[in-house]
PDB file of C-alpha atoms in Angstrom:
ATOM      1  CA  ARG A   4      82.470  -2.385   8.237  1.00 70.00           C
ATOM      2  CA  THR A   5      83.176  -6.048   9.036  1.00 79.00           C
ATOM      3  CA  PRO A   6      82.541  -9.310   7.294  1.00 77.00           C
ATOM      4  CA  GLU A   7      79.860 -10.045   9.939  1.00 76.00           C
ATOM      5  CA  LEU A   8      78.125  -7.017   9.944  1.00 80.00           C
ATOM      6  CA  ASP A   9      77.942  -7.243   5.923  1.00 70.00           C
ATOM      7  CA  LYS A  10      76.368 -10.714   6.815  1.00 71.00           C
ATOM      8  CA  ARG A  11      73.840  -9.141   9.115  1.00 74.00           C
ATOM      9  CA  ARG A  12      73.101  -6.389   6.690  1.00 77.00           C
ATOM     10  CA  GLU A  13      72.527  -9.109   3.830  1.00 72.00           C
ATOM     11  CA  GLN A  14      70.177 -11.218   6.072  1.00 68.00           C
ATOM     12  CA  ILE A  15      68.043  -8.220   6.853  1.00 66.00           C
ATOM     13  CA  SER A  16      67.731  -7.382   3.176  1.00 66.00           C
ATOM     14  CA  LYS A  17      66.581 -10.457   2.262  1.00 62.00           C
ATOM     15  CA  VAL A  18      64.096 -10.680   4.881  1.00 58.00           C
ATOM     16  CA  LEU A  19      62.939  -7.131   3.903  1.00 56.00           C
ATOM     17  CA  THR A  20      62.938  -7.991   0.232  1.00 59.00           C
ATOM     18  CA  ALA A  21      60.774 -11.208   1.106  1.00 54.00           C
ATOM     19  CA  SER A  22      58.211  -9.315   3.165  1.00 56.00           C
ATOM     20  CA  GLU A  23      58.095  -6.826   0.207  1.00 56.00           C
ATOM     21  CA  SER A  24      57.394  -9.564  -2.382  1.00 55.00           C
ATOM     22  CA  ASP A  25      54.985 -11.330   0.086  1.00 57.00           C
ATOM     23  CA  LEU A  26      52.980  -8.378   0.576  1.00 60.00           C
ATOM     24  CA  LYS A  27      52.757  -7.767  -3.004  1.00 66.00           C
ATOM     25  CA  ALA A  28      51.515 -11.330  -3.959  1.00 64.00           C
ATOM     26  CA  ASN A  29      49.441 -11.989  -1.122  1.00 85.00           C
ATOM     27  CA  GLY A  30      49.443  -9.284   1.590  1.00 87.00           C
ATOM     28  CA  LEU A  31      46.545 -10.755   3.864  1.00 89.00           C
ATOM     29  CA  ARG A  32      48.462 -13.949   3.962  1.00 88.00           C
ATOM     30  CA  ALA A  33      52.010 -12.244   4.503  1.00 87.00           C
ATOM     31  CA  GLY A  34      50.297 -10.327   7.453  1.00 88.00           C
ATOM     32  CA  LEU A  35      49.045 -13.580   9.076  1.00 89.00           C
ATOM     33  CA  GLU A  36      52.524 -15.290   8.812  1.00 86.00           C
ATOM     34  CA  ARG A  37      53.974 -12.210  10.157  1.00 87.00           C
ATOM     35  CA  GLY A  38      51.748 -12.124  13.207  1.00 91.00           C
ATOM     36  CA  VAL A  39      49.766  -9.029  12.277  1.00 92.00           C
ATOM     37  CA  ILE A  40      46.693 -11.081  12.562  1.00 94.00           C
ATOM     38  CA  ALA A  41      46.161 -14.215  14.318  1.00 95.00           C
ATOM     39  CA  ALA A  42      43.519 -15.830  11.774  1.00 95.00           C
ATOM     40  CA  ILE A  43      41.819 -15.286   8.386  1.00 94.00           C
ATOM     41  CA  ALA A  44      38.313 -14.813   8.839  1.00 96.00           C
ATOM     42  CA  PRO A  45      35.796 -17.121   6.933  1.00 96.00           C
ATOM     43  CA  LEU A  46      34.440 -15.681   3.723  1.00 96.00           C
ATOM     44  CA  ASP A  47      31.819 -16.902   1.325  1.00 96.00           C
ATOM     45  CA  THR A  48      32.864 -16.561  -2.379  1.00 95.00           C
ATOM     46  CA  SER A  49      30.278 -18.887  -3.665  1.00 94.00           C
ATOM     47  CA  THR A  50      27.917 -15.934  -4.673  1.00 95.00           C
ATOM     48  CA  PRO A  51      28.394 -11.937  -4.945  1.00 95.00           C
ATOM     49  CA  GLU A  52      25.859 -11.693  -2.474  1.00 96.00           C
ATOM     50  CA  GLY A  53      27.348 -14.274  -0.353  1.00 96.00           C
ATOM     51  CA  PHE A  54      30.602 -12.366  -0.349  1.00 96.00           C
ATOM     52  CA  ALA A  55      29.124  -9.023   0.451  1.00 96.00           C
ATOM     53  CA  GLY A  56      27.073 -10.607   3.351  1.00 96.00           C
ATOM     54  CA  SER A  57      30.433 -11.986   5.007  1.00 97.00           C
ATOM     55  CA  VAL A  58      33.143  -9.624   4.097  1.00 97.00           C
ATOM     56  CA  ALA A  59      32.968  -7.187   7.229  1.00 97.00           C
ATOM     57  CA  GLU A  60      35.633  -9.096   9.305  1.00 97.00           C
ATOM     58  CA  ARG A  61      37.961  -9.313   6.234  1.00 96.00           C
ATOM     59  CA  ILE A  62      37.884  -5.547   5.672  1.00 97.00           C
ATOM     60  CA  LYS A  63      39.015  -5.107   9.373  1.00 97.00           C
ATOM     61  CA  GLN A  64      41.899  -7.599   9.028  1.00 96.00           C
ATOM     62  CA  ALA A  65      42.878  -5.853   5.773  1.00 95.00           C
ATOM     63  CA  ASP A  66      43.108  -2.524   7.484  1.00 96.00           C
ATOM     64  CA  THR A  67      45.171  -3.936  10.323  1.00 95.00           C
ATOM     65  CA  VAL A  68      47.524  -5.545   7.453  1.00 93.00           C
ATOM     66  CA  ALA A  69      47.849  -2.401   5.671  1.00 93.00           C
ATOM     67  CA  ALA A  70      48.218  -0.261   9.025  1.00 93.00           C
ATOM     68  CA  TRP A  71      51.436  -2.490   9.345  1.00 89.00           C
ATOM     69  CA  ALA A  72      52.180  -2.795   5.424  1.00 86.00           C
ATOM     70  CA  GLY A  73      52.067   0.899   4.881  1.00 87.00           C
ATOM     71  CA  LYS A  74      49.795   0.197   1.716  1.00 88.00           C
ATOM     72  CA  THR A  75      46.264  -1.227   0.850  1.00 91.00           C
ATOM     73  CA  VAL A  76      46.058  -4.524   1.372  1.00 93.00           C
ATOM     74  CA  SER A  77      43.148  -6.482  -0.448  1.00 94.00           C
ATOM     75  CA  PRO A  78      40.651  -8.556   1.712  1.00 95.00           C
ATOM     76  CA  LEU A  79      41.105 -11.421  -0.079  1.00 95.00           C
ATOM     77  CA  ASP A  80      44.000 -14.163  -0.295  1.00 92.00           C
ATOM     78  CA  ALA A  81      45.534 -14.828  -3.764  1.00 90.00           C
ATOM     79  CA  ASP A  82      43.544 -18.313  -3.837  1.00 92.00           C
ATOM     80  CA  GLU A  83      40.264 -16.425  -3.109  1.00 94.00           C
ATOM     81  CA  ALA A  84      41.195 -13.886  -5.529  1.00 94.00           C
ATOM     82  CA  GLU A  85      41.332 -16.711  -8.307  1.00 94.00           C
ATOM     83  CA  THR A  86      38.179 -18.273  -7.339  1.00 95.00           C
ATOM     84  CA  VAL A  87      36.377 -15.039  -7.393  1.00 96.00           C
ATOM     85  CA  ARG A  88      37.623 -14.173 -10.711  1.00 96.00           C
ATOM     86  CA  LYS A  89      36.354 -17.812 -11.954  1.00 96.00           C
ATOM     87  CA  MET A  90      33.034 -17.306 -10.256  1.00 96.00           C
ATOM     88  CA  LEU A  91      32.403 -13.921 -11.813  1.00 96.00           C
ATOM     89  CA  SER A  92      33.774 -15.060 -15.460  1.00 94.00           C
ATOM     90  CA  ALA A  93      30.874 -17.617 -15.665  1.00 94.00           C
ATOM     91  CA  LEU A  94      28.639 -14.663 -15.899  1.00 95.00           C
ATOM     92  CA  PRO A  95      27.492 -12.722 -19.005  1.00 94.00           C
ATOM     93  CA  PRO A  96      28.852  -9.056 -19.195  1.00 94.00           C
ATOM     94  CA  LYS A  97      25.697  -7.510 -17.664  1.00 95.00           C
ATOM     95  CA  GLN A  98      25.562  -9.699 -14.837  1.00 96.00           C
ATOM     96  CA  ARG A  99      29.494  -9.847 -14.067  1.00 96.00           C
ATOM     97  CA  SER A 100      29.339  -5.917 -13.940  1.00 96.00           C
ATOM     98  CA  GLU A 101      26.407  -5.883 -11.417  1.00 96.00           C
ATOM     99  CA  ALA A 102      28.171  -8.804  -9.215  1.00 97.00           C
ATOM    100  CA  VAL A 103      31.500  -6.583  -9.450  1.00 96.00           C
ATOM    101  CA  ALA A 104      29.298  -3.479  -8.305  1.00 95.00           C
ATOM    102  CA  THR A 105      28.007  -5.749  -5.308  1.00 96.00           C
ATOM    103  CA  ILE A 106      31.307  -6.826  -4.466  1.00 97.00           C
ATOM    104  CA  SER A 107      32.961  -3.342  -4.802  1.00 95.00           C
ATOM    105  CA  GLY A 108      30.127  -1.452  -2.699  1.00 95.00           C
ATOM    106  CA  ALA A 109      30.692  -4.042  -0.233  1.00 96.00           C
ATOM    107  CA  VAL A 110      34.663  -3.289   0.377  1.00 96.00           C
ATOM    108  CA  GLY A 111      34.683   0.521  -0.751  1.00 94.00           C
ATOM    109  CA  PRO A 112      36.519   1.947  -3.391  1.00 91.00           C
ATOM    110  CA  LYS A 113      40.019   1.540  -1.663  1.00 92.00           C
ATOM    111  CA  LEU A 114      39.693  -2.157  -1.101  1.00 95.00           C
ATOM    112  CA  ALA A 115      37.949  -2.640  -4.637  1.00 95.00           C
ATOM    113  CA  GLY A 116      41.423  -0.890  -6.098  1.00 93.00           C
ATOM    114  CA  ALA A 117      43.467  -3.524  -4.068  1.00 93.00           C
ATOM    115  CA  ILE A 118      41.334  -6.219  -5.514  1.00 95.00           C
ATOM    116  CA  ALA A 119      41.636  -5.163  -8.983  1.00 94.00           C
ATOM    117  CA  GLU A 120      45.471  -4.577  -8.602  1.00 91.00           C
ATOM    118  CA  GLN A 121      45.465  -8.468  -7.433  1.00 91.00           C
ATOM    119  CA  LEU A 122      43.559  -9.543 -10.379  1.00 94.00           C
ATOM    120  CA  ASP A 123      45.350  -7.244 -12.880  1.00 93.00           C
ATOM    121  CA  LYS A 124      47.661  -9.610 -14.369  1.00 89.00           C
ATOM    122  CA  GLN A 125      44.980 -12.746 -14.614  1.00 92.00           C
ATOM    123  CA  ASP A 126      42.403 -10.214 -16.018  1.00 96.00           C
ATOM    124  CA  ARG A 127      43.142  -6.898 -17.025  1.00 96.00           C
ATOM    125  CA  PRO A 128      39.307  -6.087 -18.252  1.00 97.00           C
ATOM    126  CA  LEU A 129      38.073  -7.454 -15.099  1.00 97.00           C
ATOM    127  CA  ALA A 130      40.423  -5.667 -12.934  1.00 96.00           C
ATOM    128  CA  LEU A 131      39.508  -2.356 -14.522  1.00 97.00           C
ATOM    129  CA  ALA A 132      35.855  -3.042 -13.998  1.00 96.00           C
ATOM    130  CA  PHE A 133      36.538  -3.297 -10.666  1.00 95.00           C
ATOM    131  CA  ALA A 134      38.479  -0.052 -10.696  1.00 92.00           C
ATOM    132  CA  THR A 135      35.450   1.516 -12.351  1.00 90.00           C
ATOM    133  CA  ALA A 136      32.855  -0.680 -10.111  1.00 84.00           C
ATOM    134  CA  GLY A 137      30.352   2.263  -9.166  1.00 83.00           C
ATOM    135  CA  ASP A 138      30.601   4.064 -12.337  1.00 89.00           C
ATOM    136  CA  ARG A 139      27.334   4.524 -14.526  1.00 89.00           C
ATOM    137  CA  THR A 140      26.671   5.627 -17.920  1.00 89.00           C
ATOM    138  CA  THR A 141      24.132   8.194 -18.807  1.00 82.00           C
ATOM    139  CA  ALA A 142      21.684   5.407 -19.407  1.00 85.00           C
ATOM    140  CA  ASN A 143      22.220   4.367 -15.871  1.00 89.00           C
ATOM    141  CA  ARG A 144      23.835   1.208 -16.201  1.00 92.00           C
ATOM    142  CA  TYR A 145      27.348   0.405 -14.694  1.00 94.00           C
ATOM    143  CA  THR A 146      30.587   1.433 -17.327  1.00 95.00           C
ATOM    144  CA  SER A 147      32.100  -2.034 -16.458  1.00 96.00           C
ATOM    145  CA  GLU A 148      29.392  -3.639 -18.604  1.00 96.00           C
ATOM    146  CA  LEU A 149      30.776  -2.008 -21.500  1.00 96.00           C
ATOM    147  CA  ILE A 150      34.247  -2.844 -20.806  1.00 97.00           C
ATOM    148  CA  LEU A 151      33.627  -6.260 -19.973  1.00 96.00           C
ATOM    149  CA  LYS A 152      31.206  -6.463 -23.133  1.00 95.00           C
ATOM    150  CA  GLY A 153      34.103  -4.934 -24.950  1.00 94.00           C
ATOM    151  CA  ALA A 154      37.057  -7.224 -23.778  1.00 94.00           C
ATOM    152  CA  GLY A 155      34.457 -10.368 -24.806  1.00 93.00           C
ATOM    153  CA  ALA A 156      34.136  -8.702 -28.354  1.00 91.00           C
ATOM    154  CA  ILE A 157      37.732  -8.302 -29.209  1.00 89.00           C
ATOM    155  CA  LYS A 158      38.247 -11.769 -27.617  1.00 89.00           C
ATOM    156  CA  ASP A 159      35.814 -13.283 -30.204  1.00 86.00           C
ATOM    157  CA  GLY A 160      36.902 -11.085 -32.924  1.00 83.00           C
ATOM    158  CA  THR A 161      32.967  -9.644 -33.276  1.00 80.00           C
ATOM    159  CA  VAL A 162      34.946  -6.249 -33.404  1.00 79.00           C
ATOM    160  CA  MET A 163      38.264  -4.958 -34.251  1.00 65.00           C
ATOM    161  CA  LYS A 164      38.915  -6.941 -37.732  1.00 60.00           C
ATOM    162  CA  ASP A 165      40.575  -3.743 -39.086  1.00 60.00           C
ATOM    163  CA  SER A 166      43.623  -3.363 -37.610  1.00 65.00           C
ATOM    164  CA  ALA A 167      44.066   0.469 -38.887  1.00 64.00           C
ATOM    165  CA  LYS A 168      40.730   1.562 -37.124  1.00 66.00           C
ATOM    166  CA  VAL A 169      42.341  -0.335 -34.013  1.00 66.00           C
ATOM    167  CA  THR A 170      45.065   1.648 -34.439  1.00 74.00           C
ATOM    168  CA  GLY A 171      43.202   4.842 -34.870  1.00 86.00           C
ATOM    169  CA  TRP A 172      40.861   4.152 -31.832  1.00 89.00           C
ATOM    170  CA  ARG A 173      44.219   3.956 -29.544  1.00 90.00           C
ATOM    171  CA  ALA A 174      45.684   6.942 -30.991  1.00 91.00           C
ATOM    172  CA  THR A 175      42.462   9.017 -30.525  1.00 91.00           C
ATOM    173  CA  ILE A 176      42.403   7.755 -26.696  1.00 94.00           C
ATOM    174  CA  ALA A 177      45.870   8.586 -26.122  1.00 93.00           C
ATOM    175  CA  THR A 178      45.644  11.832 -27.747  1.00 92.00           C
ATOM    176  CA  GLU A 179      42.612  12.761 -25.511  1.00 91.00           C
ATOM    177  CA  VAL A 180      44.053  11.430 -22.270  1.00 93.00           C
ATOM    178  CA  GLU A 181      47.869  12.666 -23.000  1.00 92.00           C
ATOM    179  CA  GLY A 182      48.630  15.370 -20.259  1.00 92.00           C
ATOM    180  CA  ALA A 183      45.249  15.037 -18.074  1.00 94.00           C
ATOM    181  CA  ILE A 184      46.587  12.336 -15.619  1.00 94.00           C
ATOM    182  CA  GLU A 185      50.295  12.432 -14.681  1.00 91.00           C
ATOM    183  CA  ASN A 186      50.416   9.301 -12.887  1.00 91.00           C
ATOM    184  CA  GLU A 187      51.641   6.917 -15.592  1.00 93.00           C
ATOM    185  CA  GLN A 188      49.861   3.518 -14.307  1.00 93.00           C
ATOM    186  CA  ALA A 189      46.769   5.360 -13.769  1.00 92.00           C
ATOM    187  CA  ALA A 190      46.880   7.056 -17.351  1.00 95.00           C
ATOM    188  CA  THR A 191      47.364   3.257 -19.064  1.00 96.00           C
ATOM    189  CA  ALA A 192      44.797   2.431 -16.870  1.00 95.00           C
ATOM    190  CA  VAL A 193      42.180   4.983 -18.326  1.00 95.00           C
ATOM    191  CA  LYS A 194      43.559   4.155 -21.878  1.00 95.00           C
ATOM    192  CA  ASP A 195      42.602   0.430 -22.052  1.00 95.00           C
ATOM    193  CA  ALA A 196      39.257   1.069 -20.203  1.00 96.00           C
ATOM    194  CA  ALA A 197      38.463   3.543 -22.776  1.00 96.00           C
ATOM    195  CA  TYR A 198      39.644   1.118 -25.472  1.00 94.00           C
ATOM    196  CA  TYR A 199      37.269  -1.893 -24.038  1.00 95.00           C
ATOM    197  CA  ILE A 200      34.864   0.707 -24.038  1.00 96.00           C
ATOM    198  CA  ALA A 201      34.898   1.807 -27.237  1.00 94.00           C
ATOM    199  CA  ALA A 202      34.622  -1.727 -28.400  1.00 93.00           C
ATOM    200  CA  GLY A 203      31.665  -2.139 -26.292  1.00 95.00           C
ATOM    201  CA  ILE A 204      29.950   0.242 -27.976  1.00 94.00           C
ATOM    202  CA  ALA A 205      30.969  -0.848 -31.532  1.00 92.00           C
ATOM    203  CA  HIS A 206      29.830  -4.159 -30.687  1.00 92.00           C
ATOM    204  CA  GLU A 207      26.234  -2.836 -29.363  1.00 92.00           C
ATOM    205  CA  ASN A 208      26.406  -0.641 -32.865  1.00 91.00           C
ATOM    206  CA  GLY A 209      27.208  -3.639 -35.034  1.00 88.00           C
ATOM    207  CA  GLY A 210      30.923  -2.887 -35.439  1.00 85.00           C
ATOM    208  CA  SER A 211      30.686   1.072 -35.936  1.00 86.00           C
ATOM    209  CA  LEU A 212      32.232   3.734 -33.729  1.00 89.00           C
ATOM    210  CA  SER A 213      31.815   7.240 -34.441  1.00 91.00           C
ATOM    211  CA  SER A 214      33.994   9.942 -33.281  1.00 91.00           C
ATOM    212  CA  SER A 215      31.607  11.102 -31.074  1.00 93.00           C
ATOM    213  CA  ASP A 216      31.193   7.531 -29.363  1.00 93.00           C
ATOM    214  CA  LEU A 217      34.966   7.558 -29.218  1.00 92.00           C
ATOM    215  CA  LYS A 218      34.986  10.485 -27.061  1.00 92.00           C
ATOM    216  CA  ASN A 219      32.509   9.286 -24.941  1.00 94.00           C
ATOM    217  CA  ALA A 220      34.386   6.139 -24.193  1.00 95.00           C
ATOM    218  CA  VAL A 221      37.395   8.469 -23.120  1.00 95.00           C
ATOM    219  CA  ARG A 222      34.864  10.424 -20.917  1.00 94.00           C
ATOM    220  CA  LEU A 223      33.139   7.118 -19.339  1.00 95.00           C
ATOM    221  CA  ALA A 224      36.815   5.777 -18.844  1.00 95.00           C
ATOM    222  CA  VAL A 225      37.888   9.026 -17.113  1.00 93.00           C
ATOM    223  CA  GLY A 226      34.856   9.293 -14.932  1.00 91.00           C
ATOM    224  CA  GLY A 227      34.175  13.129 -16.481  1.00 92.00           C
ATOM    225  CA  ASP A 228      35.419  15.255 -19.076  1.00 93.00           C
ATOM    226  CA  VAL A 229      38.888  16.236 -19.865  1.00 93.00           C
ATOM    227  CA  VAL A 230      38.896  20.206 -19.657  1.00 94.00           C
ATOM    228  CA  GLU A 231      41.661  22.599 -19.674  1.00 94.00           C
ATOM    229  CA  HIS A 232      42.225  24.810 -16.892  1.00 95.00           C
ATOM    230  CA  ASN A 233      44.946  27.686 -16.546  1.00 94.00           C
ATOM    231  CA  GLY A 234      46.560  26.180 -19.633  1.00 93.00           C
ATOM    232  CA  LYS A 235      46.982  22.332 -18.262  1.00 94.00           C
ATOM    233  CA  LYS A 236      44.253  19.653 -18.727  1.00 94.00           C
ATOM    234  CA  ILE A 237      42.544  17.935 -16.313  1.00 95.00           C
ATOM    235  CA  PRO A 238      39.482  15.262 -15.939  1.00 95.00           C
ATOM    236  CA  ILE A 239      36.519  16.888 -13.717  1.00 94.00           C
ATOM    237  CA  PRO A 240      33.974  14.831 -12.016  1.00 91.00           C
ATOM    238  CA  ALA A 241      30.797  13.504 -14.244  1.00 88.00           C
ATOM    239  CA  GLY A 242      27.925  15.525 -14.508  1.00 87.00           C
ATOM    240  CA  MET A 243      29.855  18.740 -13.680  1.00 91.00           C
ATOM    241  CA  ASP A 244      30.783  21.290 -16.546  1.00 92.00           C
ATOM    242  CA  GLN A 245      33.775  23.742 -16.719  1.00 93.00           C
ATOM    243  CA  GLY A 246      31.941  26.587 -15.406  1.00 94.00           C
ATOM    244  CA  ASP A 247      30.771  24.515 -12.442  1.00 94.00           C
ATOM    245  CA  PHE A 248      34.148  23.284 -11.838  1.00 94.00           C
ATOM    246  CA  GLU A 249      35.696  26.571 -11.896  1.00 94.00           C
ATOM    247  CA  LYS A 250      33.418  28.149  -9.519  1.00 94.00           C
ATOM    248  CA  ARG A 251      34.203  25.216  -7.194  1.00 93.00           C
ATOM    249  CA  ILE A 252      37.789  25.693  -7.111  1.00 94.00           C
ATOM    250  CA  LYS A 253      37.105  29.616  -6.336  1.00 93.00           C
ATOM    251  CA  SER A 254      35.048  28.590  -3.300  1.00 93.00           C
ATOM    252  CA  VAL A 255      38.154  26.990  -1.731  1.00 92.00           C
ATOM    253  CA  SER A 256      38.514  28.134   1.300  1.00 92.00           C
ATOM    254  CA  ALA A 257      41.502  29.029   4.013  1.00 92.00           C
ATOM    255  CA  ALA A 258      40.157  26.359   6.238  1.00 92.00           C
ATOM    256  CA  ASP A 259      40.222  23.697   3.589  1.00 92.00           C
ATOM    257  CA  ILE A 260      44.052  24.250   3.211  1.00 93.00           C
ATOM    258  CA  ALA A 261      44.984  24.989   7.040  1.00 92.00           C
ATOM    259  CA  LYS A 262      43.298  21.727   8.105  1.00 92.00           C
ATOM    260  CA  GLN A 263      46.035  19.889   5.777  1.00 93.00           C
ATOM    261  CA  SER A 264      48.931  21.694   7.663  1.00 89.00           C
ATOM    262  CA  GLN A 265      50.017  21.397  11.298  1.00 86.00           C
ATOM    263  CA  ASP A 266      51.327  24.913  11.400  1.00 89.00           C
ATOM    264  CA  GLY A 267      48.821  26.473   9.006  1.00 87.00           C
ATOM    265  CA  LYS A 268      51.074  27.521   6.481  1.00 90.00           C
ATOM    266  CA  VAL A 269      51.961  25.894   2.866  1.00 94.00           C
ATOM    267  CA  ARG A 270      55.248  25.761   1.377  1.00 92.00           C
ATOM    268  CA  VAL A 271      55.157  27.202  -2.475  1.00 91.00           C
ATOM    269  CA  GLY A 272      58.334  26.658  -4.030  1.00 82.00           C
ATOM    270  CA  GLY A 273      60.392  26.368  -0.859  1.00 81.00           C
ATOM    271  CA  VAL A 274      58.897  29.829   0.430  1.00 89.00           C
ATOM    272  CA  GLU A 275      55.978  29.695   3.497  1.00 91.00           C
ATOM    273  CA  MET A 276      52.780  31.063   2.674  1.00 91.00           C
ATOM    274  CA  SER A 277      50.199  31.562   5.057  1.00 92.00           C
ATOM    275  CA  ALA A 278      46.694  29.125   4.178  1.00 91.00           C
ATOM    276  CA  GLN A 279      44.910  32.313   3.697  1.00 91.00           C
ATOM    277  CA  ASP A 280      47.318  34.021   1.223  1.00 91.00           C
ATOM    278  CA  PHE A 281      47.632  30.934  -0.736  1.00 92.00           C
ATOM    279  CA  ALA A 282      43.785  30.086  -0.771  1.00 92.00           C
ATOM    280  CA  ALA A 283      43.246  33.114  -2.447  1.00 92.00           C
ATOM    281  CA  SER A 284      45.623  32.367  -5.319  1.00 92.00           C
ATOM    282  CA  VAL A 285      43.978  28.941  -5.950  1.00 93.00           C
ATOM    283  CA  PRO A 286      41.952  29.679  -8.842  1.00 93.00           C
ATOM    284  CA  GLY A 287      44.681  31.107 -11.018  1.00 94.00           C
ATOM    285  CA  GLN A 288      46.986  28.152 -10.652  1.00 94.00           C
ATOM    286  CA  GLN A 289      47.539  24.650 -12.200  1.00 95.00           C
ATOM    287  CA  LEU A 290      46.017  21.722 -11.064  1.00 96.00           C
ATOM    288  CA  MET A 291      47.347  17.917 -11.093  1.00 95.00           C
ATOM    289  CA  TYR A 292      44.494  15.110 -11.031  1.00 94.00           C
ATOM    290  CA  ALA A 293      45.113  13.272  -7.398  1.00 92.00           C
ATOM    291  CA  GLY A 294      41.941  10.721  -7.871  1.00 88.00           C
ATOM    292  CA  PRO A 295      38.138  11.277  -8.447  1.00 86.00           C
ATOM    293  CA  GLY A 296      37.473  15.040  -7.914  1.00 90.00           C
ATOM    294  CA  ARG A 297      40.883  15.721  -6.100  1.00 93.00           C
ATOM    295  CA  TYR A 298      43.679  17.837  -7.706  1.00 95.00           C
ATOM    296  CA  PHE A 299      47.172  18.666  -6.094  1.00 95.00           C
ATOM    297  CA  VAL A 300      48.019  22.680  -6.566  1.00 95.00           C
ATOM    298  CA  ILE A 301      51.006  23.132  -8.824  1.00 94.00           C
ATOM    299  CA  VAL A 302      53.291  26.138  -8.993  1.00 92.00           C
ATOM    300  CA  LYS A 303      56.124  26.287 -11.371  1.00 87.00           C
ATOM    301  CA  GLY A 304      55.919  22.864 -12.134  1.00 88.00           C
ATOM    302  CA  ARG A 305      55.763  21.695  -8.303  1.00 90.00           C
ATOM    303  CA  PRO A 306      53.365  20.686  -5.986  1.00 93.00           C
ATOM    304  CA  VAL A 307      52.471  22.971  -3.344  1.00 95.00           C
ATOM    305  CA  VAL A 308      53.404  21.024   0.286  1.00 95.00           C
ATOM    306  CA  ASN A 309      52.547  21.543   4.110  1.00 92.00           C
ATOM    307  CA  SER A 310      55.505  21.394   6.509  1.00 87.00           C
ATOM    308  CA  GLN A 311      55.777  17.702   6.214  1.00 88.00           C
ATOM    309  CA  GLY A 312      56.167  17.718   2.961  1.00 90.00           C
ATOM    310  CA  LYS A 313      52.717  16.163   1.786  1.00 93.00           C
ATOM    311  CA  PRO A 314      51.141  17.658  -1.233  1.00 94.00           C
ATOM    312  CA  ILE A 315      48.009  19.699  -0.526  1.00 94.00           C
ATOM    313  CA  THR A 316      44.995  18.732  -2.405  1.00 94.00           C
ATOM    314  CA  VAL A 317      41.856  20.377  -3.068  1.00 94.00           C
ATOM    315  CA  GLY A 318      38.730  18.785  -3.818  1.00 90.00           C
ATOM    316  CA  VAL A 319      35.322  19.470  -5.740  1.00 88.00           C
ATOM    317  CA  LYS A 320      32.129  17.153  -5.508  1.00 77.00           C
TER     318      LYS A 320
END
């Protein structure tokens, strides 16, 4: 080690820290400033329809910056995100939820999630609305409408006047979700969404909320039922009962596993196993939620991985 080398290390560390900070705050512009993209394409943020009709080039640019950054990047810069937030905030909950669905449909689930992350600090309910943008209730309206309606009811005081009741709602929601979603950030988002949905249902019911209403709020926030599979709670896709889910898991094939591994083998607790042998054991293993309809396979508390150390996933639809 020399003073010169230490100084160089410090300079590199500062550059890296600045890049990471810029990416988090304004990913698209960070890519522009570092020459990853030559310019930021025009985008109409005046209406949801205008946004949807002009965002195609931005999606390509966000994907380009994401490949450089190693993480998903929103197609909006920070100022545009605030403009979109204000534009949406001026709409009533039903129209706002439809507008969110229009924008999310145009960019796809992955980028909708990036926009949600971008909006989260300024407007948590709107961010959660983007996270559940395409989901619908059994009445065929957007789940996000209830989130936004509930947030408005909480803000203006038309529900949640009884603090003990509010505490009870949150406690029940936490109990329902606990253990079903391992990722803490995702679990918190589900709990918050369920809370707003519950408030939305209560608002429509004149302030009352039954235990079945509260369970339905959790179901809508999760995007399906929470069931116990091989001794562990997991969410299953909407419209699917546990019997259907078990049948889908039993249909996981060796080909489904093999295509996730270059050598056609997996590592189970450090022990190598063929995809065919492992596939046969999947129905009897615990699963960990990895996203809508996707699960990691868990053996002895550890995810099963391929030769590159990447977790093996199984999917149901």
